[in-house]
JSON list of C-alpha atoms and ligand atoms in Angstrom, two decimals:
[
{"chain": "A", "resi": 1, "resn": "MET", "atom": "CA", "xyz": [-14.67, -5.02, 19.42]},
{"chain": "A", "resi": 2, "resn": "LEU", "atom": "CA", "xyz": [-11.70, -3.72, 17.41]},
{"chain": "A", "resi": 3, "resn": "ASN", "atom": "CA", "xyz": [-12.35, -3.81, 13.66]},
{"chain": "A", "resi": 4, "resn": "ILE", "atom": "CA", "xyz": [-9.25, -4.46, 11.60]},
{"chain": "A", "resi": 5, "resn": "ALA", "atom": "CA", "xyz": [-9.01, -4.25, 7.79]},
{"chain": "A", "resi": 6, "resn": "LEU", "atom": "CA", "xyz": [-6.22, -6.34, 6.34]},
{"chain": "A", "resi": 7, "resn": "PRO", "atom": "CA", "xyz": [-5.03, -6.36, 2.71]},
{"chain": "A", "resi": 8, "resn": "LYS", "atom": "CA", "xyz": [-5.94, -9.62, 0.97]},
{"chain": "A", "resi": 9, "resn": "GLY", "atom": "CA", "xyz": [-2.93, -11.66, -0.13]},
{"chain": "A", "resi": 10, "resn": "ARG", "atom": "CA", "xyz": [0.52, -12.63, 1.06]},
{"chain": "A", "resi": 11, "resn": "LEU", "atom": "CA", "xyz": [1.26, -9.31, 2.76]},
{"chain": "A", "resi": 12, "resn": "GLY", "atom": "CA", "xyz": [-2.03, -9.48, 4.69]},
{"chain": "A", "resi": 13, "resn": "ARG", "atom": "CA", "xyz": [-1.24, -12.97, 5.98]},
{"chain": "A", "resi": 14, "resn": "ILE", "atom": "CA", "xyz": [2.18, -11.77, 7.23]},
{"chain": "A", "resi": 15, "resn": "VAL", "atom": "CA", "xyz": [0.50, -8.81, 8.93]},
{"chain": "A", "resi": 16, "resn": "TYR", "atom": "CA", "xyz": [-2.14, -11.04, 10.54]},
{"chain": "A", "resi": 17, "resn": "LYS", "atom": "CA", "xyz": [0.63, -13.18, 12.08]},
{"chain": "A", "resi": 18, "resn": "GLN", "atom": "CA", "xyz": [2.11, -10.01, 13.60]},
{"chain": "A", "resi": 19, "resn": "PHE", "atom": "CA", "xyz": [-1.29, -9.01, 15.05]},
{"chain": "A", "resi": 20, "resn": "GLU", "atom": "CA", "xyz": [-1.74, -12.52, 16.41]},
{"chain": "A", "resi": 21, "resn": "GLN", "atom": "CA", "xyz": [1.63, -12.31, 18.20]},
{"chain": "A", "resi": 22, "resn": "ALA", "atom": "CA", "xyz": [0.64, -8.89, 19.47]},
{"chain": "A", "resi": 23, "resn": "GLY", "atom": "CA", "xyz": [-2.25, -10.50, 21.38]},
{"chain": "A", "resi": 24, "resn": "PHE", "atom": "CA", "xyz": [-5.09, -10.25, 18.84]},
{"chain": "A", "resi": 25, "resn": "PRO", "atom": "CA", "xyz": [-5.59, -13.83, 17.61]},
{"chain": "A", "resi": 26, "resn": "CYS", "atom": "CA", "xyz": [-8.46, -14.99, 15.44]},
{"chain": "A", "resi": 27, "resn": "PRO", "atom": "CA", "xyz": [-8.49, -18.77, 14.95]},
{"chain": "A", "resi": 28, "resn": "GLY", "atom": "CA", "xyz": [-9.46, -19.96, 11.49]},
{"chain": "A", "resi": 29, "resn": "ILE", "atom": "CA", "xyz": [-8.65, -16.76, 9.65]},
{"chain": "A", "resi": 30, "resn": "LEU", "atom": "CA", "xyz": [-5.78, -18.30, 7.67]},
{"chain": "A", "resi": 31, "resn": "GLU", "atom": "CA", "xyz": [-7.82, -21.30, 6.57]},
{"chain": "A", "resi": 32, "resn": "ASP", "atom": "CA", "xyz": [-8.21, -21.51, 2.83]},
{"chain": "A", "resi": 33, "resn": "ASN", "atom": "CA", "xyz": [-11.79, -20.47, 2.17]},
{"chain": "A", "resi": 34, "resn": "ARG", "atom": "CA", "xyz": [-13.71, -17.51, 0.73]},
{"chain": "A", "resi": 35, "resn": "THR", "atom": "CA", "xyz": [-14.90, -16.04, 4.02]},
{"chain": "A", "resi": 36, "resn": "LEU", "atom": "CA", "xyz": [-13.95, -12.38, 4.29]},
{"chain": "A", "resi": 37, "resn": "VAL", "atom": "CA", "xyz": [-15.00, -11.44, 7.82]},
{"chain": "A", "resi": 38, "resn": "PHE", "atom": "CA", "xyz": [-13.75, -13.21, 10.97]},
{"chain": "A", "resi": 39, "resn": "GLU", "atom": "CA", "xyz": [-14.65, -12.52, 14.57]},
{"chain": "A", "resi": 40, "resn": "TYR", "atom": "CA", "xyz": [-13.02, -13.73, 17.75]},
{"chain": "A", "resi": 41, "resn": "PRO", "atom": "CA", "xyz": [-14.96, -12.33, 20.74]},
{"chain": "A", "resi": 42, "resn": "PRO", "atom": "CA", "xyz": [-12.51, -13.62, 23.42]},
{"chain": "A", "resi": 43, "resn": "ALA", "atom": "CA", "xyz": [-9.84, -11.28, 21.97]},
{"chain": "A", "resi": 44, "resn": "LYS", "atom": "CA", "xyz": [-12.46, -8.61, 21.11]},
{"chain": "A", "resi": 45, "resn": "VAL", "atom": "CA", "xyz": [-11.43, -8.47, 17.43]},
{"chain": "A", "resi": 46, "resn": "ARG", "atom": "CA", "xyz": [-13.13, -8.59, 14.07]},
{"chain": "A", "resi": 47, "resn": "TYR", "atom": "CA", "xyz": [-10.86, -8.89, 11.03]},
{"chain": "A", "resi": 48, "resn": "PHE", "atom": "CA", "xyz": [-11.81, -8.53, 7.41]},
{"chain": "A", "resi": 49, "resn": "TRP", "atom": "CA", "xyz": [-9.93, -9.02, 4.18]},
{"chain": "A", "resi": 50, "resn": "ALA", "atom": "CA", "xyz": [-10.17, -6.08, 1.79]},
{"chain": "A", "resi": 51, "resn": "LYS", "atom": "CA", "xyz": [-8.63, -5.30, -1.58]},
{"chain": "A", "resi": 52, "resn": "PRO", "atom": "CA", "xyz": [-5.31, -3.64, -0.63]},
{"chain": "A", "resi": 53, "resn": "SER", "atom": "CA", "xyz": [-6.19, -0.37, -2.36]},
{"chain": "A", "resi": 54, "resn": "ASP", "atom": "CA", "xyz": [-9.53, -0.23, -0.46]},
{"chain": "A", "resi": 55, "resn": "VAL", "atom": "CA", "xyz": [-8.21, -0.64, 3.10]},
{"chain": "A", "resi": 56, "resn": "ALA", "atom": "CA", "xyz": [-7.70, 3.12, 3.60]},
{"chain": "A", "resi": 57, "resn": "THR", "atom": "CA", "xyz": [-11.31, 3.78, 2.51]},
{"chain": "A", "resi": 58, "resn": "TYR", "atom": "CA", "xyz": [-12.71, 1.37, 5.11]},
{"chain": "A", "resi": 59, "resn": "VAL", "atom": "CA", "xyz": [-10.52, 2.97, 7.77]},
{"chain": "A", "resi": 60, "resn": "SER", "atom": "CA", "xyz": [-11.17, 6.62, 6.85]},
{"chain": "A", "resi": 61, "resn": "ARG", "atom": "CA", "xyz": [-14.94, 6.02, 6.83]},
{"chain": "A", "resi": 62, "resn": "GLY", "atom": "CA", "xyz": [-14.92, 4.13, 10.13]},
{"chain": "A", "resi": 63, "resn": "SER", "atom": "CA", "xyz": [-15.92, 0.64, 8.92]},
{"chain": "A", "resi": 64, "resn": "ALA", "atom": "CA", "xyz": [-12.53, -0.39, 10.26]},
{"chain": "A", "resi": 65, "resn": "ASP", "atom": "CA", "xyz": [-10.81, 1.11, 13.31]},
{"chain": "A", "resi": 66, "resn": "ILE", "atom": "CA", "xyz": [-7.36, 0.25, 12.05]},
{"chain": "A", "resi": 67, "resn": "GLY", "atom": "CA", "xyz": [-5.84, -1.33, 8.95]},
{"chain": "A", "resi": 68, "resn": "VAL", "atom": "CA", "xyz": [-2.72, -1.82, 6.92]},
{"chain": "A", "resi": 69, "resn": "ALA", "atom": "CA", "xyz": [-2.18, 0.13, 3.71]},
{"chain": "A", "resi": 70, "resn": "GLY", "atom": "CA", "xyz": [0.73, 0.83, 1.39]},
{"chain": "A", "resi": 71, "resn": "LYS", "atom": "CA", "xyz": [2.38, 4.24, 1.52]},
{"chain": "A", "resi": 72, "resn": "ASP", "atom": "CA", "xyz": [1.66, 4.50, -2.24]},
{"chain": "A", "resi": 73, "resn": "ILE", "atom": "CA", "xyz": [-2.10, 4.49, -1.58]},
{"chain": "A", "resi": 74, "resn": "LEU", "atom": "CA", "xyz": [-1.78, 6.96, 1.30]},
{"chain": "A", "resi": 75, "resn": "LEU", "atom": "CA", "xyz": [0.18, 9.40, -0.87]},
{"chain": "A", "resi": 76, "resn": "GLU", "atom": "CA", "xyz": [-2.06, 9.03, -3.90]},
{"chain": "A", "resi": 77, "resn": "TYR", "atom": "CA", "xyz": [-5.46, 9.36, -2.20]},
{"chain": "A", "resi": 78, "resn": "GLU", "atom": "CA", "xyz": [-4.53, 11.24, 1.00]},
{"chain": "A", "resi": 79, "resn": "PRO", "atom": "CA", "xyz": [-7.28, 9.58, 3.07]},
{"chain": "A", "resi": 80, "resn": "ALA", "atom": "CA", "xyz": [-8.14, 11.26, 6.39]},
{"chain": "A", "resi": 81, "resn": "VAL", "atom": "CA", "xyz": [-6.49, 8.65, 8.62]},
{"chain": "A", "resi": 82, "resn": "TYR", "atom": "CA", "xyz": [-3.69, 8.63, 11.16]},
{"chain": "A", "resi": 83, "resn": "GLU", "atom": "CA", "xyz": [-0.53, 6.87, 10.04]},
{"chain": "A", "resi": 84, "resn": "LEU", "atom": "CA", "xyz": [0.73, 5.15, 13.19]},
{"chain": "A", "resi": 85, "resn": "LEU", "atom": "CA", "xyz": [3.64, 2.94, 12.21]},
{"chain": "A", "resi": 86, "resn": "ASP", "atom": "CA", "xyz": [5.87, 1.94, 9.32]},
{"chain": "A", "resi": 87, "resn": "LEU", "atom": "CA", "xyz": [5.67, -1.86, 9.45]},
{"chain": "A", "resi": 88, "resn": "GLY", "atom": "CA", "xyz": [8.78, -2.15, 7.28]},
{"chain": "A", "resi": 89, "resn": "ILE", "atom": "CA", "xyz": [7.25, -4.90, 5.16]},
{"chain": "A", "resi": 90, "resn": "GLY", "atom": "CA", "xyz": [6.00, -4.89, 1.57]},
{"chain": "A", "resi": 91, "resn": "ALA", "atom": "CA", "xyz": [9.01, -2.74, 0.72]},
{"chain": "A", "resi": 92, "resn": "CYS", "atom": "CA", "xyz": [9.28, -1.46, -2.84]},
{"chain": "A", "resi": 93, "resn": "ARG", "atom": "CA", "xyz": [9.73, 1.90, -4.57]},
{"chain": "A", "resi": 94, "resn": "MET", "atom": "CA", "xyz": [7.77, 4.26, -6.76]},
{"chain": "A", "resi": 95, "resn": "ALA", "atom": "CA", "xyz": [9.70, 4.89, -9.95]},
{"chain": "A", "resi": 96, "resn": "VAL", "atom": "CA", "xyz": [9.59, 6.35, -13.44]},
{"chain": "A", "resi": 97, "resn": "ALA", "atom": "CA", "xyz": [10.46, 3.77, -16.07]},
{"chain": "A", "resi": 98, "resn": "ALA", "atom": "CA", "xyz": [10.89, 3.99, -19.82]},
{"chain": "A", "resi": 99, "resn": "PRO", "atom": "CA", "xyz": [11.93, 1.80, -22.74]},
{"chain": "A", "resi": 100, "resn": "THR", "atom": "CA", "xyz": [15.67, 1.17, -22.66]},
{"chain": "A", "resi": 101, "resn": "GLY", "atom": "CA", "xyz": [17.49, 4.14, -24.21]},
{"chain": "A", "resi": 102, "resn": "PHE", "atom": "CA", "xyz": [14.49, 6.53, -24.06]},
{"chain": "A", "resi": 103, "resn": "LEU", "atom": "CA", "xyz": [15.44, 10.22, -24.15]},
{"chain": "A", "resi": 104, "resn": "ASP", "atom": "CA", "xyz": [12.91, 12.95, -23.35]},
{"chain": "A", "resi": 105, "resn": "ASP", "atom": "CA", "xyz": [13.63, 15.79, -25.80]},
{"chain": "A", "resi": 106, "resn": "GLY", "atom": "CA", "xyz": [10.96, 18.00, -24.18]},
{"chain": "A", "resi": 107, "resn": "SER", "atom": "CA", "xyz": [9.35, 18.86, -27.52]},
{"chain": "A", "resi": 108, "resn": "ARG", "atom": "CA", "xyz": [5.81, 17.90, -26.40]},
{"chain": "A", "resi": 109, "resn": "PRO", "atom": "CA", "xyz": [3.98, 16.94, -23.20]},
{"chain": "A", "resi": 110, "resn": "LEU", "atom": "CA", "xyz": [5.39, 13.70, -21.86]},
{"chain": "A", "resi": 111, "resn": "ARG", "atom": "CA", "xyz": [2.81, 10.90, -21.97]},
{"chain": "A", "resi": 112, "resn": "VAL", "atom": "CA", "xyz": [2.81, 9.21, -18.56]},
{"chain": "A", "resi": 113, "resn": "ALA", "atom": "CA", "xyz": [0.82, 6.00, -17.93]},
{"chain": "A", "resi": 114, "resn": "THR", "atom": "CA", "xyz": [0.08, 5.27, -14.28]},
{"chain": "A", "resi": 115, "resn": "LYS", "atom": "CA", "xyz": [-2.30, 4.15, -11.54]},
{"chain": "A", "resi": 116, "resn": "PHE", "atom": "CA", "xyz": [-0.86, 6.96, -9.42]},
{"chain": "A", "resi": 117, "resn": "ALA", "atom": "CA", "xyz": [-2.00, 10.11, -11.23]},
{"chain": "A", "resi": 118, "resn": "ASN", "atom": "CA", "xyz": [-1.58, 12.46, -8.26]},
{"chain": "A", "resi": 119, "resn": "ILE", "atom": "CA", "xyz": [1.87, 11.22, -7.35]},
{"chain": "A", "resi": 120, "resn": "ALA", "atom": "CA", "xyz": [2.97, 11.45, -11.00]},
{"chain": "A", "resi": 121, "resn": "ALA", "atom": "CA", "xyz": [1.44, 14.93, -11.43]},
{"chain": "A", "resi": 122, "resn": "GLY", "atom": "CA", "xyz": [3.21, 16.18, -8.28]},
{"chain": "A", "resi": 123, "resn": "TYR", "atom": "CA", "xyz": [6.53, 14.76, -9.36]},
{"chain": "A", "resi": 124, "resn": "TYR", "atom": "CA", "xyz": [6.45, 16.33, -12.84]},
{"chain": "A", "resi": 125, "resn": "ALA", "atom": "CA", "xyz": [5.05, 19.64, -11.53]},
{"chain": "A", "resi": 126, "resn": "SER", "atom": "CA", "xyz": [8.08, 19.90, -9.24]},
{"chain": "A", "resi": 127, "resn": "ARG", "atom": "CA", "xyz": [10.25, 19.45, -12.33]},
{"chain": "A", "resi": 128, "resn": "ARG", "atom": "CA", "xyz": [8.16, 21.91, -14.37]},
{"chain": "A", "resi": 129, "resn": "ARG", "atom": "CA", "xyz": [7.60, 19.30, -17.06]},
{"chain": "A", "resi": 130, "resn": "ASP", "atom": "CA", "xyz": [4.26, 19.28, -18.92]},
{"chain": "A", "resi": 131, "resn": "ILE", "atom": "CA", "xyz": [2.66, 15.87, -18.99]},
{"chain": "A", "resi": 132, "resn": "ASP", "atom": "CA", "xyz": [-0.33, 14.07, -20.42]},
{"chain": "A", "resi": 133, "resn": "ILE", "atom": "CA", "xyz": [-1.53, 11.59, -17.78]},
{"chain": "A", "resi": 134, "resn": "ILE", "atom": "CA", "xyz": [-2.95, 8.30, -18.97]},
{"chain": "A", "resi": 135, "resn": "ARG", "atom": "CA", "xyz": [-4.76, 6.56, -16.11]},
{"chain": "A", "resi": 136, "resn": "LEU", "atom": "CA", "xyz": [-4.59, 2.77, -16.15]},
{"chain": "A", "resi": 137, "resn": "ASN", "atom": "CA", "xyz": [-5.58, 0.18, -13.56]},
{"chain": "A", "resi": 138, "resn": "GLY", "atom": "CA", "xyz": [-2.89, -2.45, -14.00]},
{"chain": "A", "resi": 139, "resn": "SER", "atom": "CA", "xyz": [-0.34, -4.02, -16.36]},
{"chain": "A", "resi": 140, "resn": "ILE", "atom": "CA", "xyz": [1.08, -0.51, -16.72]},
{"chain": "A", "resi": 141, "resn": "GLU", "atom": "CA", "xyz": [4.28, -1.88, -18.23]},
{"chain": "A", "resi": 142, "resn": "ILE", "atom": "CA", "xyz": [2.62, -2.62, -21.57]},
{"chain": "A", "resi": 143, "resn": "ALA", "atom": "CA", "xyz": [1.69, 1.04, -22.21]},
{"chain": "A", "resi": 144, "resn": "PRO", "atom": "CA", "xyz": [5.10, 2.12, -23.62]},
{"chain": "A", "resi": 145, "resn": "LEU", "atom": "CA", "xyz": [5.41, -1.14, -25.56]},
{"chain": "A", "resi": 146, "resn": "LEU", "atom": "CA", "xyz": [2.13, -0.42, -27.34]},
{"chain": "A", "resi": 147, "resn": "GLY", "atom": "CA", "xyz": [2.95, 3.24, -27.95]},
{"chain": "A", "resi": 148, "resn": "LEU", "atom": "CA", "xyz": [0.28, 4.43, -25.51]},
{"chain": "A", "resi": 149, "resn": "SER", "atom": "CA", "xyz": [2.77, 6.31, -23.33]},
{"chain": "A", "resi": 150, "resn": "ASP", "atom": "CA", "xyz": [6.40, 7.47, -23.29]},
{"chain": "A", "resi": 151, "resn": "VAL", "atom": "CA", "xyz": [7.03, 6.48, -19.67]},
{"chain": "A", "resi": 152, "resn": "ILE", "atom": "CA", "xyz": [5.26, 4.89, -16.71]},
{"chain": "A", "resi": 153, "resn": "VAL", "atom": "CA", "xyz": [5.13, 5.79, -13.02]},
{"chain": "A", "resi": 154, "resn": "ASP", "atom": "CA", "xyz": [4.65, 2.59, -11.06]},
{"chain": "A", "resi": 155, "resn": "ILE", "atom": "CA", "xyz": [5.71, 0.37, -8.19]},
{"chain": "A", "resi": 156, "resn": "VAL", "atom": "CA", "xyz": [8.94, -1.55, -8.66]},
{"chain": "A", "resi": 157, "resn": "GLU", "atom": "CA", "xyz": [9.68, -4.40, -6.31]},
{"chain": "A", "resi": 158, "resn": "THR", "atom": "CA", "xyz": [12.13, -6.90, -7.79]},
{"chain": "A", "resi": 159, "resn": "GLY", "atom": "CA", "xyz": [12.37, -5.12, -11.18]},
{"chain": "A", "resi": 160, "resn": "LYS", "atom": "CA", "xyz": [11.43, -8.37, -12.95]},
{"chain": "A", "resi": 161, "resn": "THR", "atom": "CA", "xyz": [8.31, -6.98, -14.67]},
{"chain": "A", "resi": 162, "resn": "LEU", "atom": "CA", "xyz": [10.25, -4.01, -16.04]},
{"chain": "A", "resi": 163, "resn": "LYS", "atom": "CA", "xyz": [13.08, -6.20, -17.29]},
{"chain": "A", "resi": 164, "resn": "GLU", "atom": "CA", "xyz": [10.78, -8.66, -18.99]},
{"chain": "A", "resi": 165, "resn": "ASN", "atom": "CA", "xyz": [9.07, -5.80, -20.81]},
{"chain": "A", "resi": 166, "resn": "ARG", "atom": "CA", "xyz": [12.34, -4.11, -21.84]},
{"chain": "A", "resi": 167, "resn": "LEU", "atom": "CA", "xyz": [11.88, -1.11, -19.56]},
{"chain": "A", "resi": 168, "resn": "GLU", "atom": "CA", "xyz": [14.35, 0.49, -17.16]},
{"chain": "A", "resi": 169, "resn": "VAL", "atom": "CA", "xyz": [14.07, 2.78, -14.16]},
{"chain": "A", "resi": 170, "resn": "ILE", "atom": "CA", "xyz": [15.03, 6.35, -15.06]},
{"chain": "A", "resi": 171, "resn": "ASP", "atom": "CA", "xyz": [14.22, 7.93, -11.69]},
{"chain": "A", "resi": 172, "resn": "THR", "atom": "CA", "xyz": [13.15, 6.77, -8.24]},
{"chain": "A", "resi": 173, "resn": "LEU", "atom": "CA", "xyz": [10.50, 8.93, -6.58]},
{"chain": "A", "resi": 174, "resn": "LEU", "atom": "CA", "xyz": [10.28, 7.42, -3.11]},
{"chain": "A", "resi": 175, "resn": "PRO", "atom": "CA", "xyz": [10.49, 4.25, -1.04]},
{"chain": "A", "resi": 176, "resn": "ILE", "atom": "CA", "xyz": [7.19, 2.52, -0.23]},
{"chain": "A", "resi": 177, "resn": "SER", "atom": "CA", "xyz": [6.22, 0.14, 2.59]},
{"chain": "A", "resi": 178, "resn": "ALA", "atom": "CA", "xyz": [3.15, -1.00, 4.51]},
{"chain": "A", "resi": 179, "resn": "ARG", "atom": "CA", "xyz": [1.81, 1.35, 7.21]},
{"chain": "A", "resi": 180, "resn": "LEU", "atom": "CA", "xyz": [-0.49, 0.79, 10.18]},
{"chain": "A", "resi": 181, "resn": "ILE", "atom": "CA", "xyz": [-3.30, 3.33, 9.90]},
{"chain": "A", "resi": 182, "resn": "ALA", "atom": "CA", "xyz": [-6.17, 4.29, 12.21]},
{"chain": "A", "resi": 183, "resn": "ASN", "atom": "CA", "xyz": [-9.56, 5.93, 11.91]},
{"chain": "A", "resi": 184, "resn": "GLN", "atom": "CA", "xyz": [-9.29, 9.33, 13.58]},
{"chain": "A", "resi": 185, "resn": "ALA", "atom": "CA", "xyz": [-12.31, 8.92, 15.89]},
{"chain": "A", "resi": 186, "resn": "ALA", "atom": "CA", "xyz": [-11.50, 5.30, 16.76]},
{"chain": "A", "resi": 187, "resn": "PHE", "atom": "CA", "xyz": [-8.00, 6.40, 17.71]},
{"chain": "A", "resi": 188, "resn": "GLN", "atom": "CA", "xyz": [-9.57, 8.46, 20.51]},
{"chain": "A", "resi": 189, "resn": "PHE", "atom": "CA", "xyz": [-12.27, 5.99, 21.59]},
{"chain": "A", "resi": 190, "resn": "LYS", "atom": "CA", "xyz": [-10.24, 2.79, 21.36]},
{"chain": "A", "resi": 191, "resn": "TYR", "atom": "CA", "xyz": [-6.94, 4.37, 22.30]},
{"chain": "A", "resi": 192, "resn": "LEU", "atom": "CA", "xyz": [-5.74, 1.67, 24.71]},
{"chain": "A", "resi": 193, "resn": "GLN", "atom": "CA", "xyz": [-6.40, -1.26, 22.37]},
{"chain": "A", "resi": 194, "resn": "ILE", "atom": "CA", "xyz": [-4.81, 0.57, 19.44]},
{"chain": "A", "resi": 195, "resn": "GLN", "atom": "CA", "xyz": [-1.78, 1.68, 21.48]},
{"chain": "A", "resi": 196, "resn": "LYS", "atom": "CA", "xyz": [-1.28, -1.92, 22.60]},
{"chain": "A", "resi": 197, "resn": "ILE", "atom": "CA", "xyz": [-1.08, -3.02, 18.97]},
{"chain": "A", "resi": 198, "resn": "VAL", "atom": "CA", "xyz": [1.29, -0.17, 18.06]},
{"chain": "A", "resi": 199, "resn": "GLN", "atom": "CA", "xyz": [3.61, -1.01, 20.96]},
{"chain": "A", "resi": 200, "resn": "GLN", "atom": "CA", "xyz": [3.63, -4.74, 20.29]},
{"chain": "A", "resi": 201, "resn": "LEU", "atom": "CA", "xyz": [4.22, -4.30, 16.55]},
{"chain": "A", "resi": 202, "resn": "SER", "atom": "CA", "xyz": [7.03, -1.81, 17.25]},
{"chain": "A", "resi": 203, "resn": "LEU", "atom": "CA", "xyz": [8.66, -4.35, 19.59]},
{"chain": "A", "resi": 204, "resn": "GLN", "atom": "CA", "xyz": [8.38, -7.11, 16.98]},
{"chain": "A", "resi": 205, "resn": "LYS", "atom": "CA", "xyz": [9.96, -4.81, 14.40]},
{"chain": "A", "resi": 206, "resn": "LYS", "atom": "CA", "xyz": [12.87, -4.01, 16.74]},
{"chain": "A", "resi": 207, "resn": "GLU", "atom": "CA", "xyz": [13.43, -7.71, 17.53]},
{"chain": "A", "resi": 208, "resn": "GLU", "atom": "CA", "xyz": [13.55, -8.51, 13.80]},
{"chain": "A", "resi": 209, "resn": "HIS", "atom": "CA", "xyz": [16.31, -5.96, 13.37]},
{"chain": "A", "resi": 210, "resn": "LEU", "atom": "CA", "xyz": [18.42, -7.29, 16.28]},
{"chain": "B", "resi": 1, "resn": "LIG", "atom": "C1", "xyz": [2.89, -4.43, -9.37]},
{"chain": "B", "resi": 1, "resn": "LIG", "atom": "C2", "xyz": [3.43, -3.21, -10.09]},
{"chain": "B", "resi": 1, "resn": "LIG", "atom": "C3", "xyz": [4.34, -3.83, -11.12]},
{"chain": "B", "resi": 1, "resn": "LIG", "atom": "C4", "xyz": [4.86, -5.07, -10.40]},
{"chain": "B", "resi": 1, "resn": "LIG", "atom": "C5", "xyz": [6.26, -4.80, -9.90]},
{"chain": "B", "resi": 1, "resn": "LIG", "atom": "O1", "xyz": [1.88, -4.96, -10.12]},
{"chain": "B", "resi": 1, "resn": "LIG", "atom": "O2", "xyz": [2.39, -2.44, -10.65]},
{"chain": "B", "resi": 1, "resn": "LIG", "atom": "O3", "xyz": [3.64, -4.19, -12.27]},
{"chain": "B", "resi": 1, "resn": "LIG", "atom": "O4", "xyz": [4.00, -5.32, -9.30]},
{"chain": "B", "resi": 1, "resn": "LIG", "atom": "O5", "xyz": [6.83, -5.94, -9.30]},
{"chain": "B", "resi": 1, "resn": "LIG", "atom": "P1", "xyz": [8.28, -6.46, -9.71]},
{"chain": "B", "resi": 1, "resn": "LIG", "atom": "O6", "xyz": [9.21, -5.27, -9.74]},
{"chain": "B", "resi": 1, "resn": "LIG", "atom": "O7", "xyz": [8.64, -7.42, -8.61]},
{"chain": "B", "resi": 1, "resn": "LIG", "atom": "O8", "xyz": [8.19, -7.13, -11.04]},
{"chain": "B", "resi": 1, "resn": "LIG", "atom": "P2", "xyz": [0.77, -5.94, -9.56]},
{"chain": "B", "resi": 1, "resn": "LIG", "atom": "O9", "xyz": [1.36, -7.31, -9.42]},
{"chain": "B", "resi": 1, "resn": "LIG", "atom": "O10", "xyz": [0.20, -5.36, -8.32]},
{"chain": "B", "resi": 1, "resn": "LIG", "atom": "O11", "xyz": [-0.30, -5.98, -10.72]},
{"chain": "B", "resi": 1, "resn": "LIG", "atom": "P3", "xyz": [-0.95, -4.86, -11.65]},
{"chain": "B", "resi": 1, "resn": "LIG", "atom": "O12", "xyz": [-0.22, -4.95, -12.94]},
{"chain": "B", "resi": 1, "resn": "LIG", "atom": "O13", "xyz": [-2.36, -5.30, -11.75]},
{"chain": "B", "resi": 1, "resn": "LIG", "atom": "O14", "xyz": [-0.78, -3.51, -11.00]}
]
C-alpha cells in the first residue's frame, strides 16, 4: 500500500486527478463529504487529505510515503524529505510588501510580519539588515495597516489581497510551486511504485507544455 498525503483544497483535487491519470485511482475521493482517509486496495493506494502546511510533517515522519507540498513550506521548515518533482502548479511567489510609498530609512530594526520567519530572517541577513520578526498565522496583510509591522513577507499569487489592503511588492524573494516529496526510507522500499508516479507525472507535465 502506498500512502499519499494530499493538501486539502483546490490544489489537492488537481493533484489527485494527476495521480489518478498516473494509474493510482481511488474512487469516491472527490465526493463532497468529511472523510479524510480513502483506500483503494486494487490500486494499492491510501490517500489522505491533510492541511497543506502539515503534508511535509506526515511525509518526513513516515505516516505518508509521498505527498505534495509547497516550496514555501519546504524552505521554511526544511523537513527531511526528498523533493522529487516540481509539479508546476500552485505557482506564486514569496515577496516583501509594504504600504504604498514606504521607505526604509534604516534608523531602527525593520519590523517584519510573516508566517515564514526563517525565510524572512535569511533574506534580511543576506542584506545585513536588522529586523524584528513578528510571527503571524494568517491575514498578514493587515499587520502594516494596523501599525504592527513596517513590511510583510508573504505569498503573492494574483496580488489582489495586497492591492485591496493598499500594499505593494517591494522585492520578490523567489518563485514558489507545488513539489512532489517522498519519505526517505519509503523512497528506498517502495522505489518502483514511487518512480512510476514520478515518471507519469513528468510525462503529464511535458504534455501540458506541448
Ligand atoms: C495567501 C497569502 C496571501 C494571499 C495571496 O493567503 O498569505 O494572503 O493568499 O493571494 P493573492 O495574491 O491571490 O491575493 P491564504 O489565502 O492562504 O490565507 P491566510 O491569510 O490565512 O494566510
